[in-house]
Amino acid sequence: MTIETGKALAEKQTYTVSEFMELDLPDDGKQYELIEGELIEMSGPNVQHGLIISHLFHYLDSFLASNQLGRVLNNAAFELNSKNSPIPDLAFISAKRLIGLDFTKPFPGAPDLAIEVMSPSDKWSDVSKKVQLYREAGAKLVWVIDPFDQGVTVHRYDAPRRLLLINDELDGEDVVPGFKLKISALFE
């Protein structure tokens, strides 16, 4: 895919993260991430998507403010390797990994916890690819929230994935110790 910009891009089809960060992308309201060297236009979120992210951000941020374990980020790029810089819907980074960080660049490495919320136009295969990339880069935990089925698929680096439903509870496990949230709270 070639993206038309203010400074017309070369016909180049793949990019490194460094090249991606230097691109002069159009100011058209679209957001892109880099997956396997390709620019991927991120799905336009709907109101439900935004509400789920807002609810979860609120609960995580409140918990972290009291416990000083780290920070929850939204709209942040992560440099997983030279060809991958995804932007999860939300991410948790432990406090010790934030020390000395250059906040003007993508986070070097995977988040401790990556959170993806499915949009109507998302394909499971694309989301599964991102989960795989997060895990290969060292993410300890990945939550994929499915607003359509009101469930969360939990991917952990050292265990099989598991599906939690509306009456179950999200658990930060050893990644965000002490954090627990009823899944139903995400869909209020």
mmCIF file with all atom_site columns, C-alpha atoms in Angstrom, residues 14 16 28 31 36 48 77-78 80 86 93 99 103 111 113 148 155 165 175 177 186:
data_model
loop_
_atom_site.group_PDB
_atom_site.id
_atom_site.type_symbol
_atom_site.label_atom_id
_atom_site.label_alt_id
_atom_site.label_comp_id
_atom_site.label_asym_id
_atom_site.label_entity_id
_atom_site.label_seq_id
_atom_site.pdbx_PDB_ins_code
_atom_site.Cartn_x
_atom_site.Cartn_y
_atom_site.Cartn_z
_atom_site.occupancy
_atom_site.B_iso_or_equiv
_atom_site.pdbx_formal_charge
_atom_site.auth_seq_id
_atom_site.auth_comp_id
_atom_site.auth_asym_id
_atom_site.auth_atom_id
_atom_site.pdbx_PDB_model_num
ATOM 1  C CA . THR A 1 14  ? 7.898   -1.924  3.255  1.00 0.00 ? 14  THR A CA 1
ATOM 2  C CA . THR A 1 16  ? 11.590  -0.141  9.058  1.00 0.00 ? 16  THR A CA 1
ATOM 3  C CA . ASP A 1 28  ? -6.547  12.954  7.207  1.00 0.00 ? 28  ASP A CA 1
ATOM 4  C CA . GLN A 1 31  ? -3.872  6.352   12.073 1.00 0.00 ? 31  GLN A CA 1
ATOM 5  C CA . GLU A 1 36  ? 5.805   -6.768  9.282  1.00 0.00 ? 36  GLU A CA 1
ATOM 6  C CA . GLN A 1 48  ? -18.775 1.197   21.860 1.00 0.00 ? 48  GLN A CA 1
ATOM 7  C CA . ALA A 1 77  ? 3.615   2.963   19.529 1.00 0.00 ? 77  ALA A CA 1
ATOM 8  C CA . PHE A 1 78  ? 5.813   0.049   20.570 1.00 0.00 ? 78  PHE A CA 1
ATOM 9  C CA . LEU A 1 80  ? 8.842   -4.711  18.864 1.00 0.00 ? 80  LEU A CA 1
ATOM 10 C CA . PRO A 1 86  ? 1.923   -1.725  16.636 1.00 0.00 ? 86  PRO A CA 1
ATOM 11 C CA . ILE A 1 93  ? 4.260   -0.649  31.338 1.00 0.00 ? 93  ILE A CA 1
ATOM 12 C CA . ILE A 1 99  ? 12.923  4.770   34.137 1.00 0.00 ? 99  ILE A CA 1
ATOM 13 C CA . PHE A 1 103 ? 9.155   9.603   25.694 1.00 0.00 ? 103 PHE A CA 1
ATOM 14 C CA . PRO A 1 111 ? 4.293   -3.686  26.772 1.00 0.00 ? 111 PRO A CA 1
ATOM 15 C CA . LEU A 1 113 ? 0.238   -5.984  29.108 1.00 0.00 ? 113 LEU A CA 1
ATOM 16 C CA . PHE A 1 148 ? -19.737 -8.425  20.143 1.00 0.00 ? 148 PHE A CA 1
ATOM 17 C CA . HIS A 1 155 ? -3.078  -14.705 26.207 1.00 0.00 ? 155 HIS A CA 1
ATOM 18 C CA . LEU A 1 165 ? -17.156 -14.236 29.591 1.00 0.00 ? 165 LEU A CA 1
ATOM 19 C CA . VAL A 1 175 ? 1.801   -8.431  35.608 1.00 0.00 ? 175 VAL A CA 1
ATOM 20 C CA . PRO A 1 177 ? -0.675  -7.580  40.780 1.00 0.00 ? 177 PRO A CA 1
ATOM 21 C CA . LEU A 1 186 ? -16.317 -3.005  30.535 1.00 0.00 ? 186 LEU A CA 1
#
